[in-house]
Tab-separated table of C-alpha atoms and ligand atoms in Angstrom:
chain	number	residue	atom	x	y	z
U	170	MET	CA	277.636	164.199	213.324
U	171	LEU	CA	279.239	163.204	210.085
U	172	THR	CA	276.683	162.757	207.792
U	173	GLY	CA	274.762	165.605	209.051
U	174	GLN	CA	271.389	164.050	209.698
U	175	ILE	CA	269.532	165.990	212.542
U	176	PRO	CA	269.045	163.282	215.559
U	177	ALA	CA	265.695	161.706	215.698
U	178	SER	CA	265.342	163.771	219.389
U	179	MET	CA	265.270	167.163	217.345
U	180	GLU	CA	263.365	166.307	214.532
U	181	GLY	CA	260.790	168.624	213.997
U	182	SER	CA	261.692	171.052	216.882
U	183	PRO	CA	261.848	174.791	216.198
U	184	SER	CA	265.837	174.889	216.736
U	185	SER	CA	265.943	172.667	213.894
U	186	GLY	CA	263.961	174.283	211.337
U	187	ALA	CA	265.941	177.541	212.378
U	188	LEU	CA	269.141	176.513	212.155
U	189	GLU	CA	268.110	174.800	208.724
U	190	SER	CA	266.904	177.758	207.062
U	191	LEU	CA	269.951	179.986	208.788
U	192	ARG	CA	272.023	177.725	206.898
U	193	ILE	CA	270.177	177.942	203.819
U	194	LYS	CA	270.259	181.795	204.256
U	195	GLN	CA	274.022	181.471	205.004
U	196	LEU	CA	274.597	179.879	201.299
U	197	GLU	CA	272.448	181.999	199.138
U	198	GLU	CA	274.271	185.171	200.747
U	199	GLN	CA	277.801	183.233	199.832
U	200	ALA	CA	276.176	182.649	196.761
U	201	SER	CA	275.019	186.440	195.953
U	202	ALA	CA	278.245	187.794	197.277
U	203	LEU	CA	280.272	185.040	195.066
U	204	ARG	CA	278.357	185.756	192.020
U	205	ASN	CA	278.650	190.061	192.471
U	206	SER	CA	282.514	189.485	193.073
U	207	VAL	CA	282.822	187.786	189.687
U	208	ILE	CA	280.751	191.214	188.202
U	209	CYS	CA	282.996	193.478	190.037
U	210	ALA	CA	286.115	191.713	188.663
U	211	PHE	CA	285.184	191.409	185.048
U	212	ASN	CA	283.762	195.152	185.358
U	213	GLN	CA	287.375	196.091	186.611
U	214	LEU	CA	288.774	193.892	183.772
U	215	LEU	CA	286.740	196.241	181.006
U	216	ASP	CA	287.972	199.231	182.752
U	217	LEU	CA	291.722	197.889	182.741
U	218	LYS	CA	291.135	197.686	178.267
U	219	ASP	CA	289.341	200.978	178.897
U	220	LEU	CA	286.245	199.801	177.508
U	221	ASN	CA	284.020	200.692	180.200
U	222	THR	CA	282.884	203.589	182.180
U	223	GLY	CA	281.004	203.245	185.536
U	224	VAL	CA	278.395	205.324	183.762
U	225	HIS	CA	278.028	203.682	181.000
U	226	SER	CA	277.497	200.221	182.647
U	227	THR	CA	275.676	201.210	184.995
U	228	ARG	CA	273.123	202.887	183.213
U	229	LEU	CA	272.263	200.092	180.703
U	230	ALA	CA	271.882	197.609	183.328
U	231	GLU	CA	269.004	200.293	184.644
U	232	TRP	CA	267.507	200.889	181.882
U	233	GLY	CA	267.659	197.721	180.856
U	234	MET	CA	266.016	196.357	184.391
U	235	ARG	CA	263.492	199.220	183.536
U	236	VAL	CA	262.201	197.156	180.072
U	237	GLY	CA	262.584	193.840	181.323
U	238	GLN	CA	260.229	194.798	184.085
U	239	GLU	CA	258.288	196.476	182.085
U	240	LEU	CA	257.677	193.197	179.593
U	241	GLY	CA	257.262	191.117	182.454
U	242	LEU	CA	260.227	189.139	182.418
U	243	GLU	CA	260.755	186.708	185.746
U	244	GLU	CA	263.476	187.214	188.662
U	245	ALA	CA	266.155	185.055	186.948
U	246	GLU	CA	266.038	186.377	183.515
U	247	LEU	CA	265.977	189.797	185.115
U	248	GLN	CA	269.133	188.784	187.071
U	249	ASN	CA	270.372	187.614	183.575
U	250	LEU	CA	269.531	190.751	182.121
U	251	GLU	CA	272.000	192.353	184.724
U	252	VAL	CA	274.572	190.243	184.072
U	253	ALA	CA	274.322	190.737	180.390
U	254	ALA	CA	273.783	194.404	179.950
U	255	LEU	CA	277.087	194.865	182.319
U	256	LEU	CA	279.144	192.584	180.702
U	257	HIS	CA	277.651	191.942	177.182
U	258	ASP	CA	281.039	193.507	175.574
U	259	ILE	CA	284.048	191.385	177.864
U	260	GLY	CA	284.818	189.578	174.876
U	261	LYS	CA	286.427	192.741	172.974
U	262	VAL	CA	289.310	191.741	175.651
U	263	GLY	CA	290.206	189.428	173.131
U	264	VAL	CA	289.836	192.042	169.757
U	265	PRO	CA	293.392	193.641	169.471
U	266	ASP	CA	293.437	197.752	170.642
U	267	SER	CA	294.563	198.611	166.937
U	268	ILE	CA	291.032	197.501	166.123
U	269	LEU	CA	289.210	198.689	169.163
U	270	ARG	CA	291.123	202.300	169.402
U	271	LYS	CA	290.760	202.685	165.307
U	272	PRO	CA	288.836	205.973	164.333
U	273	GLY	CA	288.157	205.129	161.534
U	274	ARG	CA	286.210	202.616	159.619
U	275	LEU	CA	287.113	199.206	160.082
U	276	ASP	CA	288.061	197.192	156.740
U	277	PRO	CA	286.398	193.841	156.222
U	278	ASP	CA	288.908	191.723	158.009
U	279	GLU	CA	288.529	193.696	161.042
U	280	TYR	CA	285.058	194.177	161.133
U	281	ALA	CA	285.269	190.279	160.804
U	282	LEU	CA	287.367	190.043	164.004
U	283	MET	CA	285.656	192.971	165.998
U	284	LYS	CA	282.281	190.599	165.423
U	285	LYS	CA	284.001	188.022	167.402
U	286	HIS	CA	283.716	189.535	170.584
U	287	SER	CA	279.964	187.959	171.338
U	288	GLU	CA	281.544	185.007	170.942
U	289	TYR	CA	284.893	185.154	173.048
U	290	GLY	CA	282.251	186.959	175.951
U	291	TRP	CA	280.365	183.640	175.794
U	292	ALA	CA	283.282	181.418	176.227
U	293	VAL	CA	284.322	182.899	178.495
U	294	LEU	CA	281.159	183.716	180.813
U	295	ARG	CA	279.467	180.185	180.390
U	296	MET	CA	282.495	178.164	182.172
U	297	LEU	CA	281.070	179.816	185.030
U	298	PRO	CA	278.568	178.199	187.210
U	299	GLY	CA	275.263	180.720	187.437
U	300	PHE	CA	276.187	182.427	184.236
U	301	GLU	CA	275.801	180.068	181.420
U	302	ARG	CA	272.234	181.608	180.694
U	303	ALA	CA	273.825	185.028	180.939
U	304	ALA	CA	276.880	183.602	178.720
U	305	LEU	CA	274.029	182.725	175.762
U	306	ASP	CA	272.180	185.990	175.970
U	307	ILE	CA	275.763	188.075	175.513
U	308	LEU	CA	276.481	185.742	172.775
U	309	HIS	CA	273.447	186.777	170.808
U	310	HIS	CA	273.589	190.380	171.874
U	311	HIS	CA	274.206	191.642	168.020
U	312	GLU	CA	271.711	189.659	166.471
U	313	SER	CA	268.983	191.781	164.208
U	314	PHE	CA	265.306	191.405	164.611
U	315	ASP	CA	265.175	190.523	160.812
U	316	GLY	CA	268.174	187.964	161.109
U	317	LYS	CA	270.384	190.092	159.242
U	318	GLY	CA	272.691	189.879	162.555
U	319	TYR	CA	275.663	187.453	164.315
U	320	PRO	CA	276.452	185.198	164.777
U	321	ALA	CA	273.940	183.264	164.234
U	322	GLY	CA	271.566	185.361	162.323
U	323	LEU	CA	268.479	184.165	164.770
U	324	GLN	CA	265.300	186.137	164.400
U	325	ALA	CA	262.293	187.702	165.853
U	326	ALA	CA	261.382	185.648	169.105
U	327	GLU	CA	264.630	183.081	168.527
U	328	ILE	CA	266.713	185.690	169.815
U	329	PRO	CA	266.550	185.288	173.435
U	330	VAL	CA	264.456	188.049	174.846
U	331	VAL	CA	267.325	189.966	177.013
U	332	SER	CA	269.634	189.938	174.061
U	333	ARG	CA	266.920	192.191	172.404
U	334	ILE	CA	267.413	194.127	175.048
U	335	VAL	CA	270.684	194.735	175.615
U	336	CYS	CA	271.132	195.273	171.861
U	337	VAL	CA	268.408	198.558	171.938
U	338	ILE	CA	269.372	200.035	175.196
U	339	ASP	CA	273.228	199.492	174.040
U	340	ALA	CA	272.456	201.024	170.098
U	341	PHE	CA	270.843	203.967	171.835
U	342	ASP	CA	273.715	204.605	174.562
U	343	ALA	CA	276.540	204.175	171.760
U	344	MET	CA	274.456	206.770	169.488
U	345	VAL	CA	274.274	209.453	172.253
U	346	SER	CA	277.584	209.072	173.914
U	347	SER	CA	280.290	211.007	172.967
U	348	ARG	CA	283.556	209.271	171.981
U	349	PRO	CA	287.134	210.938	171.411
U	350	TYR	CA	286.926	210.609	167.616
U	351	ARG	CA	283.053	211.899	167.575
U	352	LYS	CA	280.606	213.902	169.463
U	353	GLY	CA	277.175	212.155	170.361
U	354	LEU	CA	274.101	212.426	168.518
U	355	PRO	CA	271.511	214.581	169.613
U	356	TYR	CA	268.686	212.728	171.729
U	357	GLU	CA	266.138	213.578	168.874
U	358	GLU	CA	268.006	211.999	166.352
U	359	ALA	CA	269.077	208.803	168.358
U	360	VAL	CA	265.010	208.601	168.925
U	361	ARG	CA	264.723	208.930	165.444
U	362	ARG	CA	267.347	206.177	164.228
U	363	LEU	CA	265.997	203.786	167.082
U	364	ASN	CA	262.481	204.287	165.358
U	365	GLU	CA	263.671	203.852	162.143
U	366	ALA	CA	265.396	200.603	162.468
U	367	SER	CA	262.480	199.098	164.681
U	368	GLY	CA	260.922	196.283	163.139
U	369	THR	CA	264.159	195.753	161.321
U	370	GLN	CA	267.256	195.522	163.517
U	371	PHE	CA	265.724	195.971	167.143
U	372	ASP	CA	262.689	194.471	168.642
U	373	PRO	CA	259.754	197.125	168.469
U	374	ASP	CA	258.068	196.342	172.103
U	375	VAL	CA	261.836	196.998	173.167
U	376	VAL	CA	262.117	200.342	171.522
U	377	ARG	CA	258.374	200.997	172.386
U	378	SER	CA	259.051	200.291	176.061
U	379	PHE	CA	262.212	202.095	176.077
U	380	LEU	CA	261.090	205.148	174.662
U	381	SER	CA	258.223	205.607	177.023
U	382	PHE	CA	260.691	206.485	179.323
U	383	ALA	CA	264.172	207.375	177.623
U	384	GLN	CA	263.400	211.227	177.899
U	385	ALA	CA	263.410	211.235	181.968
U	386	GLU	CA	266.455	209.953	181.557
U	387	MET	CA	268.055	211.821	179.499
U	388	SER	CA	269.439	214.326	181.692
U	389	THR	CA	271.714	212.256	183.354
U	390	VAL	CA	273.145	210.975	180.278
U	391	PHE	CA	273.690	214.274	178.376
U	392	ALA	CA	275.392	215.565	181.840
U	393	ALA	CA	277.839	212.263	181.619
U	394	ALA	CA	278.240	213.106	178.146
U	395	GLY	CA	279.259	216.986	178.858
U	396	THR	CA	276.553	218.340	176.648
U	397	SER	CA	273.199	219.528	177.628
U	398	VAL	CA	269.706	218.026	177.028
U	399	SER	CA	268.333	221.725	175.861
U	400	SER	CA	270.958	222.190	173.411
U	401	ALA	CA	270.745	218.586	172.198
U	402	LEU	CA	267.389	218.745	172.268
K	1200	FE2	FE1	278.415	194.151	171.760
């Protein structure tokens, strides 16, 4: 049977329906496995460039999903959120190491190049079927709620909600994480800065949602950072 049509004698029979749903299930599983493989491959690319730690990206994805669920995102948006949280900085593979690893402040030209990473990430991911939406979310993960971010200067609801979520949790994670050249901020100071920029840089609803559970998460964060919550608090 080259056409794939069901013979008339089998139409409506339970076995044909069961076969059809089995086939659909198999295709869905294949699509899901392929999607996960792509995410893992890109994650490994980030590791090769030393732009990632397993803890960092997993933590961001977990936090993002909690905020997304609390804000009532639909299942498809949550899936994009997971990808965007894991791969938001994939475009940094296109930024020179001399800039990525510079311990001091970037000069204006270096900063302009660094800012390109969100466009680079979008340019790569949008070519993958099923990742087009997450690519757009990644493109806008450095927009600012007041319109002063990049690359498009979008503001408030113009910024995709997934991008607004990634922006907050990535900023918080960067603040509390230690780097070779600087120690992470104490939890209270990071919270103070998040609140201070709520409504200007950050979406206030996202900040509120994140802070509603953030403190309970901090023991794992500070354990990973090599400090203790009690000393940080
Ligand atoms: Fe980024």
